[in-house]
Amino acid sequence: MNLINKNYTLVFNKSELGAGTRGSSLGVDSILIEASKRMKTFFLKTPSIKIDTKNEFLFKKSKFKWAKYATPLISVYSDISKKVYSILNNNRFPIIFSGDHSNAYGSICGLKKFFVKEEIGVIWIDAHADLHSPYTTPSGNIHGMPLAMALNEDNLKFEIGDVDKKTVTVWNKLKNIDNISPKIKHSNIVYIGLRDTEKEEDYLIKKHKIKVFKSSKVRRDGAKKIINEIKNKVLNNCNHIYISFDVDSLDSEKVSSGTGTPIKNGLLIDECKNILKELLDWNKTKCLEITEINPLLDKKNKMTKSVFDILEYILNI
Ligand SMILES: [Mn+2]
């Protein structure tokens, strides 16, 4: 497939309510500034929409210790869902630039609402598993919970024990956005670049035999072999694929530390280029999200530049 023929719609979402470190909302503008520096009119000419963020809530302490800013996030995810749904309904392909990775849940909501009777596969390119719930989270930051929300996964085996009733209510509302729950199955998730997990998450990955491709495996086998395995074996039963590219999947030392939770031993720029290009060429792929660029934590905006190099290659711009 010639990628240039895909009908893209860009979605700009500066919500960073799910993150523990401030600044990922700036990642969205940073990409647009880089586009203007490189005179990439793709970003000007491609239709785009914005998500209504609620970042003003950051000026107040959250009501929920173990699900921070859950109430405004329900509005943010509902808005993402509505807009992703409408882009798909217009037969277009959403490319989403979001602040923190919790926003990916809103995208999954929109995909599931549109493809309600079909199976959604999720390719989570990330150093983290994002499988926490309010019952297991060490921080209460919702960017560690998007896949648990989509799976309707509480992981109560590891319940710490001080989640109050109001938190339970708001967590259930989060999981039930669009009145569909669960939205995805454990067996329809694939991780690429995973390397910083907690025991509660390891338990779920093992229990459900969730497929993990580490950076070392990507390096050894190459993108083509891995993506072929995903297409033909791991997610062959899925009808539609969502790709979530958290930039902390990239190596914090060899690429950049310009992200909220930088981790070494990650993917390199060329590896990411090849993985994403293979995935975008797959006709089942219906949505791409790029998330967690934080220019405030960066040196000389290295992360934005690296991600932009990847975008130029995969979008052929
Ligand atoms: Mn991450």
PDB file of N, CA and C in Angstrom, residues 31-93:
ATOM      1  N   ILE A  31       6.175  19.176  18.309  1.00  0.00           N
ATOM      2  CA  ILE A  31       6.125  18.503  17.001  1.00  0.00           C
ATOM      3  C   ILE A  31       5.732  19.498  15.909  1.00  0.00           C
ATOM      4  N   LEU A  32       4.758  20.349  16.204  1.00  0.00           N
ATOM      5  CA  LEU A  32       4.310  21.321  15.198  1.00  0.00           C
ATOM      6  C   LEU A  32       5.387  22.364  14.900  1.00  0.00           C
ATOM      7  N   ILE A  33       6.129  22.761  15.927  1.00  0.00           N
ATOM      8  CA  ILE A  33       7.230  23.721  15.725  1.00  0.00           C
ATOM      9  C   ILE A  33       8.320  23.082  14.853  1.00  0.00           C
ATOM     10  N   GLU A  34       8.615  21.813  15.140  1.00  0.00           N
ATOM     11  CA  GLU A  34       9.616  21.096  14.336  1.00  0.00           C
ATOM     12  C   GLU A  34       9.155  20.987  12.878  1.00  0.00           C
ATOM     13  N   ALA A  35       7.840  20.777  12.696  1.00  0.00           N
ATOM     14  CA  ALA A  35       7.289  20.697  11.337  1.00  0.00           C
ATOM     15  C   ALA A  35       7.510  22.011  10.593  1.00  0.00           C
ATOM     16  N   SER A  36       7.307  23.127  11.294  1.00  0.00           N
ATOM     17  CA  SER A  36       7.503  24.417  10.626  1.00  0.00           C
ATOM     18  C   SER A  36       8.974  24.667  10.333  1.00  0.00           C
ATOM     19  N   LYS A  37       9.849  24.267  11.249  1.00  0.00           N
ATOM     20  CA  LYS A  37      11.300  24.418  11.019  1.00  0.00           C
ATOM     21  C   LYS A  37      11.737  23.648   9.781  1.00  0.00           C
ATOM     22  N   ARG A  38      11.171  22.448   9.629  1.00  0.00           N
ATOM     23  CA  ARG A  38      11.553  21.610   8.480  1.00  0.00           C
ATOM     24  C   ARG A  38      10.672  21.877   7.265  1.00  0.00           C
ATOM     25  N   MET A  39       9.754  22.837   7.424  1.00  0.00           N
ATOM     26  CA  MET A  39       8.815  23.223   6.354  1.00  0.00           C
ATOM     27  C   MET A  39       8.053  22.024   5.812  1.00  0.00           C
ATOM     28  N   LYS A  40       7.570  21.209   6.717  1.00  0.00           N
ATOM     29  CA  LYS A  40       6.781  20.035   6.332  1.00  0.00           C
ATOM     30  C   LYS A  40       5.306  20.433   6.307  1.00  0.00           C
ATOM     31  N   THR A  41       4.837  20.824   5.138  1.00  0.00           N
ATOM     32  CA  THR A  41       3.475  21.341   5.030  1.00  0.00           C
ATOM     33  C   THR A  41       2.403  20.269   5.241  1.00  0.00           C
ATOM     34  N   PHE A  42       2.840  19.002   5.299  1.00  0.00           N
ATOM     35  CA  PHE A  42       1.911  17.916   5.636  1.00  0.00           C
ATOM     36  C   PHE A  42       1.087  18.284   6.868  1.00  0.00           C
ATOM     37  N   PHE A  43       1.757  18.889   7.849  1.00  0.00           N
ATOM     38  CA  PHE A  43       1.083  19.219   9.105  1.00  0.00           C
ATOM     39  C   PHE A  43       0.119  20.399   8.962  1.00  0.00           C
ATOM     40  N   LEU A  44       0.300  21.164   7.897  1.00  0.00           N
ATOM     41  CA  LEU A  44      -0.562  22.313   7.636  1.00  0.00           C
ATOM     42  C   LEU A  44      -1.739  21.897   6.756  1.00  0.00           C
ATOM     43  N   LYS A  45      -1.438  21.028   5.799  1.00  0.00           N
ATOM     44  CA  LYS A  45      -2.435  20.663   4.782  1.00  0.00           C
ATOM     45  C   LYS A  45      -3.371  19.544   5.216  1.00  0.00           C
ATOM     46  N   THR A  46      -2.877  18.683   6.102  1.00  0.00           N
ATOM     47  CA  THR A  46      -3.720  17.550   6.536  1.00  0.00           C
ATOM     48  C   THR A  46      -4.805  18.072   7.480  1.00  0.00           C
ATOM     49  N   PRO A  47      -6.056  17.629   7.291  1.00  0.00           N
ATOM     50  CA  PRO A  47      -7.109  18.066   8.213  1.00  0.00           C
ATOM     51  C   PRO A  47      -6.745  17.723   9.659  1.00  0.00           C
ATOM     52  N   SER A  48      -7.118  18.591  10.583  1.00  0.00           N
ATOM     53  CA  SER A  48      -6.781  18.321  11.983  1.00  0.00           C
ATOM     54  C   SER A  48      -7.893  18.778  12.915  1.00  0.00           C
ATOM     55  N   ILE A  49      -7.935  18.138  14.067  1.00  0.00           N
ATOM     56  CA  ILE A  49      -8.875  18.563  15.110  1.00  0.00           C
ATOM     57  C   ILE A  49      -8.165  18.571  16.458  1.00  0.00           C
ATOM     58  N   LYS A  50      -8.779  19.275  17.406  1.00  0.00           N
ATOM     59  CA  LYS A  50      -8.199  19.355  18.754  1.00  0.00           C
ATOM     60  C   LYS A  50      -9.123  18.694  19.769  1.00  0.00           C
ATOM     61  N   ILE A  51      -8.528  18.165  20.806  1.00  0.00           N
ATOM     62  CA  ILE A  51      -9.308  17.590  21.910  1.00  0.00           C
ATOM     63  C   ILE A  51      -9.465  18.661  22.992  1.00  0.00           C
ATOM     64  N   ASP A  52     -10.644  18.694  23.608  1.00  0.00           N
ATOM     65  CA  ASP A  52     -10.869  19.623  24.728  1.00  0.00           C
ATOM     66  C   ASP A  52     -10.173  19.090  25.971  1.00  0.00           C
ATOM     67  N   THR A  53      -9.119  19.763  26.376  1.00  0.00           N
ATOM     68  CA  THR A  53      -8.370  19.287  27.550  1.00  0.00           C
ATOM     69  C   THR A  53      -8.910  19.941  28.820  1.00  0.00           C
ATOM     70  N   LYS A  54      -8.498  19.400  29.931  1.00  0.00           N
ATOM     71  CA  LYS A  54      -8.931  19.908  31.246  1.00  0.00           C
ATOM     72  C   LYS A  54      -7.703  20.147  32.124  1.00  0.00           C
ATOM     73  N   ASN A  55      -6.606  20.595  31.504  1.00  0.00           N
ATOM     74  CA  ASN A  55      -5.360  20.731  32.262  1.00  0.00           C
ATOM     75  C   ASN A  55      -5.435  21.766  33.381  1.00  0.00           C
ATOM     76  N   GLU A  56      -6.482  22.625  33.347  1.00  0.00           N
ATOM     77  CA  GLU A  56      -6.647  23.602  34.435  1.00  0.00           C
ATOM     78  C   GLU A  56      -6.849  22.904  35.790  1.00  0.00           C
ATOM     79  N   PHE A  57      -7.296  21.650  35.755  1.00  0.00           N
ATOM     80  CA  PHE A  57      -7.479  20.896  37.008  1.00  0.00           C
ATOM     81  C   PHE A  57      -6.148  20.658  37.722  1.00  0.00           C
ATOM     82  N   LEU A  58      -5.036  20.791  36.995  1.00  0.00           N
ATOM     83  CA  LEU A  58      -3.724  20.581  37.611  1.00  0.00           C
ATOM     84  C   LEU A  58      -3.399  21.640  38.665  1.00  0.00           C
ATOM     85  N   PHE A  59      -4.154  22.749  38.656  1.00  0.00           N
ATOM     86  CA  PHE A  59      -3.927  23.791  39.660  1.00  0.00           C
ATOM     87  C   PHE A  59      -4.539  23.422  41.017  1.00  0.00           C
ATOM     88  N   LYS A  60      -5.323  22.329  41.011  1.00  0.00           N
ATOM     89  CA  LYS A  60      -5.923  21.850  42.268  1.00  0.00           C
ATOM     90  C   LYS A  60      -5.425  20.438  42.540  1.00  0.00           C
ATOM     91  N   LYS A  61      -5.382  20.082  43.805  1.00  0.00           N
ATOM     92  CA  LYS A  61      -5.023  18.704  44.154  1.00  0.00           C
ATOM     93  C   LYS A  61      -6.156  17.778  43.736  1.00  0.00           C
ATOM     94  N   SER A  62      -5.825  16.604  43.243  1.00  0.00           N
ATOM     95  CA  SER A  62      -6.871  15.678  42.819  1.00  0.00           C
ATOM     96  C   SER A  62      -7.658  15.152  44.019  1.00  0.00           C
ATOM     97  N   LYS A  63      -8.938  14.870  43.770  1.00  0.00           N
ATOM     98  CA  LYS A  63      -9.797  14.304  44.827  1.00  0.00           C
ATOM     99  C   LYS A  63      -9.449  12.848  45.109  1.00  0.00           C
ATOM    100  N   PHE A  64      -8.805  12.201  44.135  1.00  0.00           N
ATOM    101  CA  PHE A  64      -8.565  10.755  44.262  1.00  0.00           C
ATOM    102  C   PHE A  64      -7.072  10.448  44.309  1.00  0.00           C
ATOM    103  N   LYS A  65      -6.630   9.928  45.441  1.00  0.00           N
ATOM    104  CA  LYS A  65      -5.211   9.617  45.629  1.00  0.00           C
ATOM    105  C   LYS A  65      -4.743   8.503  44.684  1.00  0.00           C
ATOM    106  N   TRP A  66      -5.624   7.523  44.416  1.00  0.00           N
ATOM    107  CA  TRP A  66      -5.221   6.345  43.639  1.00  0.00           C
ATOM    108  C   TRP A  66      -5.779   6.340  42.207  1.00  0.00           C
ATOM    109  N   ALA A  67      -6.356   7.472  41.796  1.00  0.00           N
ATOM    110  CA  ALA A  67      -6.827   7.608  40.402  1.00  0.00           C
ATOM    111  C   ALA A  67      -6.880   9.108  40.126  1.00  0.00           C
ATOM    112  N   LYS A  68      -5.704   9.707  40.051  1.00  0.00           N
ATOM    113  CA  LYS A  68      -5.607  11.170  40.030  1.00  0.00           C
ATOM    114  C   LYS A  68      -6.299  11.804  38.813  1.00  0.00           C
ATOM    115  N   TYR A  69      -7.106  12.820  39.106  1.00  0.00           N
ATOM    116  CA  TYR A  69      -7.848  13.586  38.079  1.00  0.00           C
ATOM    117  C   TYR A  69      -8.809  12.709  37.270  1.00  0.00           C
ATOM    118  N   ALA A  70      -9.342  11.685  37.929  1.00  0.00           N
ATOM    119  CA  ALA A  70     -10.236  10.755  37.227  1.00  0.00           C
ATOM    120  C   ALA A  70     -11.474  11.468  36.672  1.00  0.00           C
ATOM    121  N   THR A  71     -12.039  12.408  37.426  1.00  0.00           N
ATOM    122  CA  THR A  71     -13.282  13.041  36.964  1.00  0.00           C
ATOM    123  C   THR A  71     -13.074  13.848  35.681  1.00  0.00           C
ATOM    124  N   PRO A  72     -12.125  14.802  35.642  1.00  0.00           N
ATOM    125  CA  PRO A  72     -11.928  15.499  34.359  1.00  0.00           C
ATOM    126  C   PRO A  72     -11.463  14.554  33.248  1.00  0.00           C
ATOM    127  N   LEU A  73     -10.768  13.488  33.598  1.00  0.00           N
ATOM    128  CA  LEU A  73     -10.305  12.561  32.553  1.00  0.00           C
ATOM    129  C   LEU A  73     -11.467  11.824  31.891  1.00  0.00           C
ATOM    130  N   ILE A  74     -12.558  11.616  32.615  1.00  0.00           N
ATOM    131  CA  ILE A  74     -13.731  11.000  31.978  1.00  0.00           C
ATOM    132  C   ILE A  74     -14.192  11.884  30.810  1.00  0.00           C
ATOM    133  N   SER A  75     -14.212  13.214  31.017  1.00  0.00           N
ATOM    134  CA  SER A  75     -14.598  14.115  29.910  1.00  0.00           C
ATOM    135  C   SER A  75     -13.590  14.077  28.783  1.00  0.00           C
ATOM    136  N   VAL A  76     -12.305  14.058  29.120  1.00  0.00           N
ATOM    137  CA  VAL A  76     -11.275  14.056  28.069  1.00  0.00           C
ATOM    138  C   VAL A  76     -11.380  12.786  27.225  1.00  0.00           C
ATOM    139  N   TYR A  77     -11.464  11.622  27.874  1.00  0.00           N
ATOM    140  CA  TYR A  77     -11.536  10.355  27.117  1.00  0.00           C
ATOM    141  C   TYR A  77     -12.815  10.291  26.285  1.00  0.00           C
ATOM    142  N   SER A  78     -13.914  10.827  26.831  1.00  0.00           N
ATOM    143  CA  SER A  78     -15.173  10.806  26.078  1.00  0.00           C
ATOM    144  C   SER A  78     -15.054  11.667  24.832  1.00  0.00           C
ATOM    145  N   ASP A  79     -14.363  12.796  24.955  1.00  0.00           N
ATOM    146  CA  ASP A  79     -14.163  13.671  23.795  1.00  0.00           C
ATOM    147  C   ASP A  79     -13.267  12.998  22.750  1.00  0.00           C
ATOM    148  N   ILE A  80     -12.194  12.352  23.211  1.00  0.00           N
ATOM    149  CA  ILE A  80     -11.314  11.633  22.264  1.00  0.00           C
ATOM    150  C   ILE A  80     -12.126  10.558  21.541  1.00  0.00           C
ATOM    151  N   SER A  81     -12.882   9.799  22.305  1.00  0.00           N
ATOM    152  CA  SER A  81     -13.656   8.697  21.746  1.00  0.00           C
ATOM    153  C   SER A  81     -14.604   9.193  20.656  1.00  0.00           C
ATOM    154  N   LYS A  82     -15.323  10.264  20.988  1.00  0.00           N
ATOM    155  CA  LYS A  82     -16.291  10.838  20.037  1.00  0.00           C
ATOM    156  C   LYS A  82     -15.583  11.267  18.748  1.00  0.00           C
ATOM    157  N   LYS A  83     -14.420  11.894  18.891  1.00  0.00           N
ATOM    158  CA  LYS A  83     -13.719  12.425  17.718  1.00  0.00           C
ATOM    159  C   LYS A  83     -13.038  11.316  16.905  1.00  0.00           C
ATOM    160  N   VAL A  84     -12.471  10.336  17.577  1.00  0.00           N
ATOM    161  CA  VAL A  84     -11.874   9.204  16.840  1.00  0.00           C
ATOM    162  C   VAL A  84     -12.971   8.459  16.086  1.00  0.00           C
ATOM    163  N   TYR A  85     -14.096   8.262  16.750  1.00  0.00           N
ATOM    164  CA  TYR A  85     -15.238   7.602  16.102  1.00  0.00           C
ATOM    165  C   TYR A  85     -15.630   8.349  14.824  1.00  0.00           C
ATOM    166  N   SER A  86     -15.728   9.671  14.928  1.00  0.00           N
ATOM    167  CA  SER A  86     -16.193  10.439  13.765  1.00  0.00           C
ATOM    168  C   SER A  86     -15.168  10.438  12.628  1.00  0.00           C
ATOM    169  N   ILE A  87     -13.877  10.397  12.959  1.00  0.00           N
ATOM    170  CA  ILE A  87     -12.840  10.299  11.915  1.00  0.00           C
ATOM    171  C   ILE A  87     -12.960   8.958  11.184  1.00  0.00           C
ATOM    172  N   LEU A  88     -13.119   7.881  11.939  1.00  0.00           N
ATOM    173  CA  LEU A  88     -13.265   6.547  11.335  1.00  0.00           C
ATOM    174  C   LEU A  88     -14.554   6.477  10.506  1.00  0.00           C
ATOM    175  N   ASN A  89     -15.577   7.117  11.019  1.00  0.00           N
ATOM    176  CA  ASN A  89     -16.875   7.137  10.336  1.00  0.00           C
ATOM    177  C   ASN A  89     -16.803   7.874   8.998  1.00  0.00           C
ATOM    178  N   ASN A  90     -15.856   8.797   8.893  1.00  0.00           N
ATOM    179  CA  ASN A  90     -15.626   9.508   7.627  1.00  0.00           C
ATOM    180  C   ASN A  90     -14.595   8.791   6.764  1.00  0.00           C
ATOM    181  N   ASN A  91     -14.303   7.547   7.130  1.00  0.00           N
ATOM    182  CA  ASN A  91     -13.388   6.724   6.363  1.00  0.00           C
ATOM    183  C   ASN A  91     -11.974   7.303   6.309  1.00  0.00           C
ATOM    184  N   ARG A  92     -11.571   7.909   7.439  1.00  0.00           N
ATOM    185  CA  ARG A  92     -10.233   8.477   7.498  1.00  0.00           C
ATOM    186  C   ARG A  92      -9.416   7.779   8.597  1.00  0.00           C
ATOM    187  N   PHE A  93      -8.125   8.049   8.599  1.00  0.00           N
ATOM    188  CA  PHE A  93      -7.191   7.375   9.510  1.00  0.00           C
ATOM    189  C   PHE A  93      -6.658   8.386  10.527  1.00  0.00           C
TER     190      PHE A  93
END
